[in-house]
Structure formats: structure tokens, C-alpha cells
Amino acid sequence: MKIIPIEGNTQKLDGGAMFGNAPKAMWETWVECDQDNKINLACRALLIQDNTGKNILFETGVGAFFEPKLKERYGVIESEHILIKNLNKNNFTHEQIDAVVLSHLHFDHAGGLLSAFGDGNLRLLFPNAKYYVGKEQWLRAQNPHPRDKASYIPELNKLLDNSGRLVLVDSDGKCDLNPLVTFRFSHGHTPGLMLAEIHLDNDLVVFASDLIPGFAWMHIPISMGYDRFPELVINEKKILLDDLYSKNAKLFFTHDVKHPFGTIKRDEKGKYSAEVFKFN
């Protein structure tokens, strides 16, 4: 079985928005920021090739679908589709992916499903894959609240709906990816956020998505300005970390600019943190 982090397009976003309830004097000790208070963020995917040769891609990052004006507004750095480029560097093409798992449909997690701006008509990539989305998140994407409407891509929703390959995962987390992949759900960042639990031979790896975007967000009281229900995020984060710590699980961080994997640590006061982990 192979487990490969795949770097996608990167972003620079406002640190205050990313750390919500934390003052700059605190969060600037965790991450570097520029003169405009912007911090670097990865939009990283995870590729699993199971023992049968099935290729499962967890998320696709922001991609390169934005027109130049919106690309600048949302801090996307590169113009080419970096995820596709890095899949190729790892000897995979997007046509070889059998399943794409999307924790939610915000553009920085699902935009990489789309072809790059200027590359003909906007179209779905990964033509041989099923696309897995939580049913509650799918309903949210069809009728978003004004608070998060700008985070969704209406064109993507239409393309997914017409693909014939969209799989909506019910709240019980069951689908044809079980038992290798099971799901639990979180609702504080966005309703129906789907957290993938990947059951490897000797390890449990959880794709933390935007519940815990990176190492700095392991602090339980920290939430983002983008979270719909911050208090719920904090409660869900505590429940998740308590459970995963007892299982010696690993976390995969999609937005951490330096490190994709971490083991969960807890000190004598019950404070959680992560320690860098690398698969051989």
C-alpha cells in the first residue's frame, strides 16, 4: 500500500481570518506572516494506492480554475494546475484516479477537480473516478447561506451533478470505500464536513480537513473566522482528539505549509499538540 502527500496550488490568506479568535501577538509566534498579515497555506491532497492497485485521492486543493482577478483576490499563487503536475511527478495521471474523496465543497478543497483557467471550456478532471461527498454538505452547496456562499463553485456543483459519478455519503459514513476508508462528520466549520478515517495495515490516519487545518490549529480553543459555528468547532475538535489520542492515530493536515503528517501529543494539563511524523 502506498501513501503519498501530493502538493497542490498554494495560497496566501489573512492570518487574522485564519486564526479568528486569537490575537496577532499570539498567532505570529506559530506561523510567519508578511507585511500585509498574510500567511502561506498549502492546499495538499493525499493519495492512497491500496493493495489491489486502486487509487484514492483525498481532496484536490484549490487548483487553478480562477480567472486572474479572482485568483489574486483569493491569494492563489501559481497559475498552472500544481496538483496535476505533482501527480505526474509521482508517476500518476489524473485519469488513473479511481476515487476522489471531498471533505467539503469549498473552493480551496474542491477547486482542483476543475481544469485550469485558459485550458478550454471548464470541465471536470479525473474522468474515471467516482466523486465522494457527504450528503449534508452537498445540500449545503446547493443552497448556501450568504455567510459562506462565496466559498462554493456553482459551476462545479452542476458538473458533479451531471457526471453520473457522484456518490453522496449518508450520515452513517458507509459507502463502497469501506473498510479501508470510513467517515465521521463534523458540522462546525461547515455542515456535513466529512472526515476520512484511513485504515492502513498498522496505522489509522485521519484527514483532518478544516476542523484542524494544520499544526497551529491543534490548540483546542482556536477557531477560524471562516468557521460557521466556532463553539461547535471547539467541541468537535476536543471530541476528535480525545478519541484519536486513545487510538494512537495520525493526522493529515491539508493546509500546513511545512508538514503533512503529525502524531497527537497531550501534556499533563490535557493540552494537545502534534509532532511531525513521516511514513517510510
CSV table of C-alpha atoms in Angstrom, one decimal:
chain,number,residue,atom,x,y,z
A,1,MET,CA,0.0,0.0,0.0
A,2,LYS,CA,1.3,3.5,-0.9
A,3,ILE,CA,0.5,6.7,1.0
A,4,ILE,CA,1.7,9.9,-0.8
A,5,PRO,CA,1.1,13.5,0.1
A,6,ILE,CA,0.6,15.5,-3.1
A,7,GLU,CA,1.2,19.2,-3.1
A,8,GLY,CA,-1.3,21.4,-4.9
A,9,ASN,CA,-1.6,25.1,-5.6
A,10,THR,CA,-0.8,27.3,-2.6
A,11,GLN,CA,-2.5,30.4,-1.1
A,12,LYS,CA,-1.7,33.4,1.0
A,13,LEU,CA,-4.6,34.4,3.3
A,14,ASP,CA,-5.1,36.9,6.1
A,15,GLY,CA,-3.7,35.4,9.3
A,16,GLY,CA,-6.4,37.1,11.4
A,17,ALA,CA,-9.1,35.3,9.4
A,18,MET,CA,-7.3,32.0,9.7
A,19,PHE,CA,-6.9,32.3,13.5
A,20,GLY,CA,-10.2,34.0,14.2
A,21,ASN,CA,-10.4,34.4,17.9
A,22,ALA,CA,-6.6,34.6,18.5
A,23,PRO,CA,-4.8,38.0,18.6
A,24,LYS,CA,-1.9,38.5,16.2
A,25,ALA,CA,0.6,38.7,19.1
A,26,MET,CA,-0.3,35.0,19.7
A,27,TRP,CA,-0.6,33.5,16.2
A,28,GLU,CA,2.5,35.2,14.8
A,29,THR,CA,4.5,33.1,17.1
A,30,TRP,CA,3.1,30.0,15.4
A,31,VAL,CA,3.4,31.0,11.7
A,32,GLU,CA,5.2,33.5,9.6
A,33,CYS,CA,3.3,36.4,8.1
A,34,ASP,CA,4.2,39.1,5.6
A,35,GLN,CA,3.8,42.9,5.9
A,36,ASP,CA,0.1,42.5,4.9
A,37,ASN,CA,-0.5,40.0,7.7
A,38,LYS,CA,-0.9,37.2,5.2
A,39,ILE,CA,0.3,33.7,5.9
A,40,ASN,CA,1.3,30.9,3.5
A,41,LEU,CA,-1.1,27.9,3.2
A,42,ALA,CA,-0.7,24.6,1.5
A,43,CYS,CA,-3.7,23.0,-0.3
A,44,ARG,CA,-2.4,19.5,-0.1
A,45,ALA,CA,-4.0,16.2,-1.2
A,46,LEU,CA,-3.4,12.7,-0.1
A,47,LEU,CA,-3.1,9.7,-2.5
A,48,ILE,CA,-3.6,6.2,-1.3
A,49,GLN,CA,-3.0,3.2,-3.5
A,50,ASP,CA,-4.4,0.1,-1.8
A,51,ASN,CA,-3.2,-3.5,-2.1
A,52,THR,CA,-5.4,-4.1,-5.2
A,53,GLY,CA,-3.9,-1.1,-7.0
A,54,LYS,CA,-7.0,1.2,-6.5
A,55,ASN,CA,-6.0,4.8,-6.4
A,56,ILE,CA,-7.9,7.0,-4.0
A,57,LEU,CA,-7.3,10.8,-3.9
A,58,PHE,CA,-8.4,12.7,-0.8
A,59,GLU,CA,-9.2,16.3,-1.9
A,60,THR,CA,-7.9,18.3,-4.8
A,61,GLY,CA,-6.9,21.6,-3.3
A,62,VAL,CA,-7.8,25.0,-4.8
A,63,GLY,CA,-6.5,24.2,-8.3
A,64,ALA,CA,-6.1,26.8,-11.0
A,65,PHE,CA,-9.6,27.4,-12.2
A,66,PHE,CA,-9.9,31.0,-11.0
A,67,GLU,CA,-9.8,33.8,-13.6
A,68,PRO,CA,-6.9,36.2,-12.8
A,69,LYS,CA,-8.9,38.8,-10.9
A,70,LEU,CA,-10.3,36.1,-8.5
A,71,LYS,CA,-7.0,34.3,-8.3
A,72,GLU,CA,-5.5,37.5,-6.9
A,73,ARG,CA,-8.4,38.1,-4.6
A,74,TYR,CA,-8.2,34.7,-3.0
A,75,GLY,CA,-4.4,34.6,-2.8
A,76,VAL,CA,-3.8,31.7,-5.2
A,77,ILE,CA,-0.1,31.8,-6.0
A,78,GLU,CA,0.5,29.6,-9.1
A,79,SER,CA,-1.3,29.8,-12.4
A,80,GLU,CA,-0.7,26.2,-13.6
A,81,HIS,CA,-2.5,23.2,-12.0
A,82,ILE,CA,0.1,22.1,-9.5
A,83,LEU,CA,-1.7,19.1,-8.2
A,84,ILE,CA,-1.8,17.5,-11.7
A,85,LYS,CA,1.8,18.4,-12.2
A,86,ASN,CA,2.8,16.7,-8.9
A,87,LEU,CA,0.6,13.7,-9.6
A,88,ASN,CA,2.6,13.3,-12.8
A,89,LYS,CA,5.9,13.6,-10.9
A,90,ASN,CA,4.8,10.7,-8.8
A,91,ASN,CA,4.0,8.7,-11.9
A,92,PHE,CA,0.3,9.1,-11.8
A,93,THR,CA,-2.1,10.8,-14.2
A,94,HIS,CA,-5.5,12.2,-13.2
A,95,GLU,CA,-7.1,9.6,-15.5
A,96,GLN,CA,-5.7,6.8,-13.2
A,97,ILE,CA,-7.5,8.0,-10.1
A,98,ASP,CA,-10.4,5.7,-9.2
A,99,ALA,CA,-12.0,7.8,-6.4
A,100,VAL,CA,-11.8,11.4,-5.2
A,101,VAL,CA,-12.9,12.0,-1.6
A,102,LEU,CA,-14.0,15.6,-0.9
A,103,SER,CA,-14.3,16.6,2.8
A,104,HIS,CA,-16.5,19.5,1.6
A,105,LEU,CA,-17.0,21.6,-1.5
A,106,HIS,CA,-15.3,24.9,-0.6
A,107,PHE,CA,-13.2,26.0,-3.5
A,108,ASP,CA,-9.9,25.6,-1.7
A,109,HIS,CA,-10.7,21.9,-1.2
A,110,ALA,CA,-12.6,21.0,-4.4
A,111,GLY,CA,-11.4,23.6,-7.0
A,112,GLY,CA,-8.7,21.2,-8.2
A,113,LEU,CA,-11.4,19.0,-9.7
A,114,LEU,CA,-11.7,21.6,-12.4
A,115,SER,CA,-9.5,22.3,-15.4
A,116,ALA,CA,-7.1,25.3,-15.3
A,117,PHE,CA,-8.3,28.7,-16.4
A,118,GLY,CA,-7.5,29.2,-20.1
A,119,ASP,CA,-7.5,25.5,-20.8
A,120,GLY,CA,-10.6,25.4,-23.0
A,121,ASN,CA,-14.1,25.0,-21.5
A,122,LEU,CA,-14.3,24.5,-17.8
A,123,ARG,CA,-14.5,20.7,-17.2
A,124,LEU,CA,-14.1,18.1,-14.6
A,125,LEU,CA,-10.8,16.3,-14.3
A,126,PHE,CA,-10.4,12.7,-13.0
A,127,PRO,CA,-12.7,11.3,-15.7
A,128,ASN,CA,-12.6,7.7,-14.4
A,129,ALA,CA,-13.1,8.5,-10.7
A,130,LYS,CA,-16.2,8.5,-8.5
A,131,TYR,CA,-16.6,11.7,-6.5
A,132,TYR,CA,-17.5,11.2,-2.8
A,133,VAL,CA,-19.2,14.0,-0.9
A,134,GLY,CA,-21.2,14.0,2.3
A,135,LYS,CA,-25.0,14.3,1.6
A,136,GLU,CA,-25.5,17.1,4.1
A,137,GLN,CA,-22.6,19.1,2.6
A,138,TRP,CA,-24.0,18.5,-0.9
A,139,LEU,CA,-27.3,20.0,0.2
A,140,ARG,CA,-25.4,23.0,1.7
A,141,ALA,CA,-23.6,23.6,-1.5
A,142,GLN,CA,-26.8,23.7,-3.5
A,143,ASN,CA,-28.3,26.3,-1.2
A,144,PRO,CA,-25.5,28.0,0.7
A,145,HIS,CA,-26.1,30.6,3.4
A,146,PRO,CA,-25.0,34.1,2.5
A,147,ARG,CA,-22.3,33.7,5.1
A,148,ASP,CA,-20.4,31.1,3.0
A,149,LYS,CA,-21.9,31.5,-0.5
A,150,ALA,CA,-18.6,32.8,-1.9
A,151,SER,CA,-16.9,29.6,-0.8
A,152,TYR,CA,-18.8,27.4,-3.3
A,153,ILE,CA,-18.4,27.0,-7.0
A,154,PRO,CA,-21.8,26.8,-8.8
A,155,GLU,CA,-20.3,25.5,-12.0
A,156,LEU,CA,-18.6,22.7,-10.1
A,157,ASN,CA,-21.9,21.7,-8.5
A,158,LYS,CA,-23.5,21.4,-11.9
A,159,LEU,CA,-20.7,19.4,-13.4
A,160,LEU,CA,-20.7,17.0,-10.5
A,161,ASP,CA,-24.5,16.6,-10.6
A,162,ASN,CA,-24.3,15.8,-14.4
A,163,SER,CA,-21.3,13.5,-14.2
A,164,GLY,CA,-23.1,10.3,-13.2
A,165,ARG,CA,-20.2,9.5,-10.9
A,166,LEU,CA,-21.2,11.5,-7.8
A,167,VAL,CA,-21.6,9.4,-4.6
A,168,LEU,CA,-23.4,11.0,-1.7
A,169,VAL,CA,-22.3,9.6,1.7
A,170,ASP,CA,-25.0,9.3,4.3
A,171,SER,CA,-24.6,10.3,7.9
A,172,ASP,CA,-23.7,6.7,8.9
A,173,GLY,CA,-20.5,7.1,6.9
A,174,LYS,CA,-21.0,3.9,4.9
A,175,CYS,CA,-20.0,3.5,1.2
A,176,ASP,CA,-18.2,1.2,-1.1
A,177,LEU,CA,-14.8,2.5,0.2
A,178,ASN,CA,-15.3,0.7,3.5
A,179,PRO,CA,-13.5,-0.9,5.3
A,180,LEU,CA,-10.3,0.9,4.0
A,181,VAL,CA,-12.0,4.3,4.4
A,182,THR,CA,-14.7,5.1,6.9
A,183,PHE,CA,-16.1,8.5,7.7
A,184,ARG,CA,-17.1,10.7,10.6
A,185,PHE,CA,-18.8,14.0,10.3
A,186,SER,CA,-18.2,17.5,11.7
A,187,HIS,CA,-20.6,20.5,11.4
A,188,GLY,CA,-18.8,23.5,13.0
A,189,HIS,CA,-16.7,24.6,10.0
A,190,THR,CA,-19.5,23.8,7.6
A,191,PRO,CA,-22.5,21.5,7.8
A,192,GLY,CA,-21.6,18.0,6.7
A,193,LEU,CA,-17.8,18.2,6.7
A,194,MET,CA,-16.6,14.7,6.1
A,195,LEU,CA,-13.5,13.5,7.9
A,196,ALA,CA,-11.9,10.4,6.3
A,197,GLU,CA,-10.5,7.7,8.5
A,198,ILE,CA,-8.0,5.7,6.5
A,199,HIS,CA,-7.3,2.3,8.0
A,200,LEU,CA,-3.8,1.3,6.9
A,201,ASP,CA,-2.1,-2.0,7.9
A,202,ASN,CA,-0.7,-0.7,11.1
A,203,ASP,CA,-1.9,2.9,11.4
A,204,LEU,CA,-5.1,4.9,11.5
A,205,VAL,CA,-4.7,8.2,9.5
A,206,VAL,CA,-7.4,10.9,9.7
A,207,PHE,CA,-7.8,13.6,7.1
A,208,ALA,CA,-8.4,16.5,9.5
A,209,SER,CA,-9.6,18.9,6.7
A,210,ASP,CA,-10.7,22.3,8.1
A,211,LEU,CA,-11.5,21.1,11.5
A,212,ILE,CA,-7.7,21.1,12.2
A,213,PRO,CA,-6.1,22.8,9.1
A,214,GLY,CA,-2.5,22.4,10.4
A,215,PHE,CA,-0.2,22.1,13.4
A,216,ALA,CA,-1.0,25.6,14.8
A,217,TRP,CA,-4.8,24.7,15.0
A,218,MET,CA,-4.2,21.8,17.3
A,219,HIS,CA,-4.8,24.4,20.1
A,220,ILE,CA,-8.4,23.4,21.0
A,221,PRO,CA,-9.7,26.9,21.7
A,222,ILE,CA,-8.6,28.2,18.3
A,223,SER,CA,-11.1,28.6,15.5
A,224,MET,CA,-11.1,30.3,12.1
A,225,GLY,CA,-13.0,33.3,11.1
A,226,TYR,CA,-14.3,31.1,8.3
A,227,ASP,CA,-16.0,28.7,10.7
A,228,ARG,CA,-19.7,28.8,10.6
A,229,PHE,CA,-20.2,27.7,14.3
A,230,PRO,CA,-16.9,28.3,16.2
A,231,GLU,CA,-18.1,26.9,19.5
A,232,LEU,CA,-19.1,23.7,17.8
A,233,VAL,CA,-15.7,23.5,16.1
A,234,ILE,CA,-14.0,23.7,19.5
A,235,ASN,CA,-16.3,21.0,20.9
A,236,GLU,CA,-15.8,18.7,17.9
A,237,LYS,CA,-12.0,19.2,17.9
A,238,LYS,CA,-11.9,18.1,21.6
A,239,ILE,CA,-14.0,15.0,21.0
A,240,LEU,CA,-12.0,14.1,17.9
A,241,LEU,CA,-8.6,14.5,19.6
A,242,ASP,CA,-9.6,12.7,22.7
A,243,ASP,CA,-10.7,9.7,20.6
A,244,LEU,CA,-7.8,9.7,18.2
A,245,TYR,CA,-5.2,10.1,21.0
A,246,SER,CA,-6.5,6.9,22.6
A,247,LYS,CA,-6.1,5.1,19.3
A,248,ASN,CA,-2.6,6.4,18.6
A,249,ALA,CA,-3.9,7.8,15.3
A,250,LYS,CA,-2.0,10.1,12.9
A,251,LEU,CA,-3.4,13.3,11.4
A,252,PHE,CA,-3.1,14.5,7.9
A,253,PHE,CA,-3.0,18.3,7.5
A,254,THR,CA,-4.1,19.8,4.2
A,255,HIS,CA,-3.2,23.4,4.9
A,256,ASP,CA,0.0,23.1,7.0
A,257,VAL,CA,2.7,24.7,4.8
A,258,LYS,CA,5.6,22.6,6.2
A,259,HIS,CA,4.4,19.2,7.3
A,260,PRO,CA,1.6,16.8,6.1
A,261,PHE,CA,1.5,14.3,9.0
A,262,GLY,CA,1.5,14.6,12.7
A,263,THR,CA,1.1,12.3,15.7
A,264,ILE,CA,-1.1,13.5,18.5
A,265,LYS,CA,0.6,14.6,21.8
A,266,ARG,CA,-1.1,15.5,25.1
A,267,ASP,CA,0.7,17.1,28.1
A,268,GLU,CA,-0.1,16.7,31.8
A,269,LYS,CA,-2.6,19.5,31.6
A,270,GLY,CA,-4.5,17.9,28.8
A,271,LYS,CA,-3.3,20.3,26.2
A,272,TYR,CA,-3.0,18.9,22.7
A,273,SER,CA,-0.2,19.4,20.1
A,274,ALA,CA,1.2,17.5,17.2
A,275,GLU,CA,4.6,16.1,16.5
A,276,VAL,CA,6.0,15.7,13.0
A,277,PHE,CA,5.6,12.2,11.6
A,278,LYS,CA,6.9,10.7,8.4
A,279,PHE,CA,5.9,7.4,6.7
A,280,ASN,CA,8.8,5.4,5.5
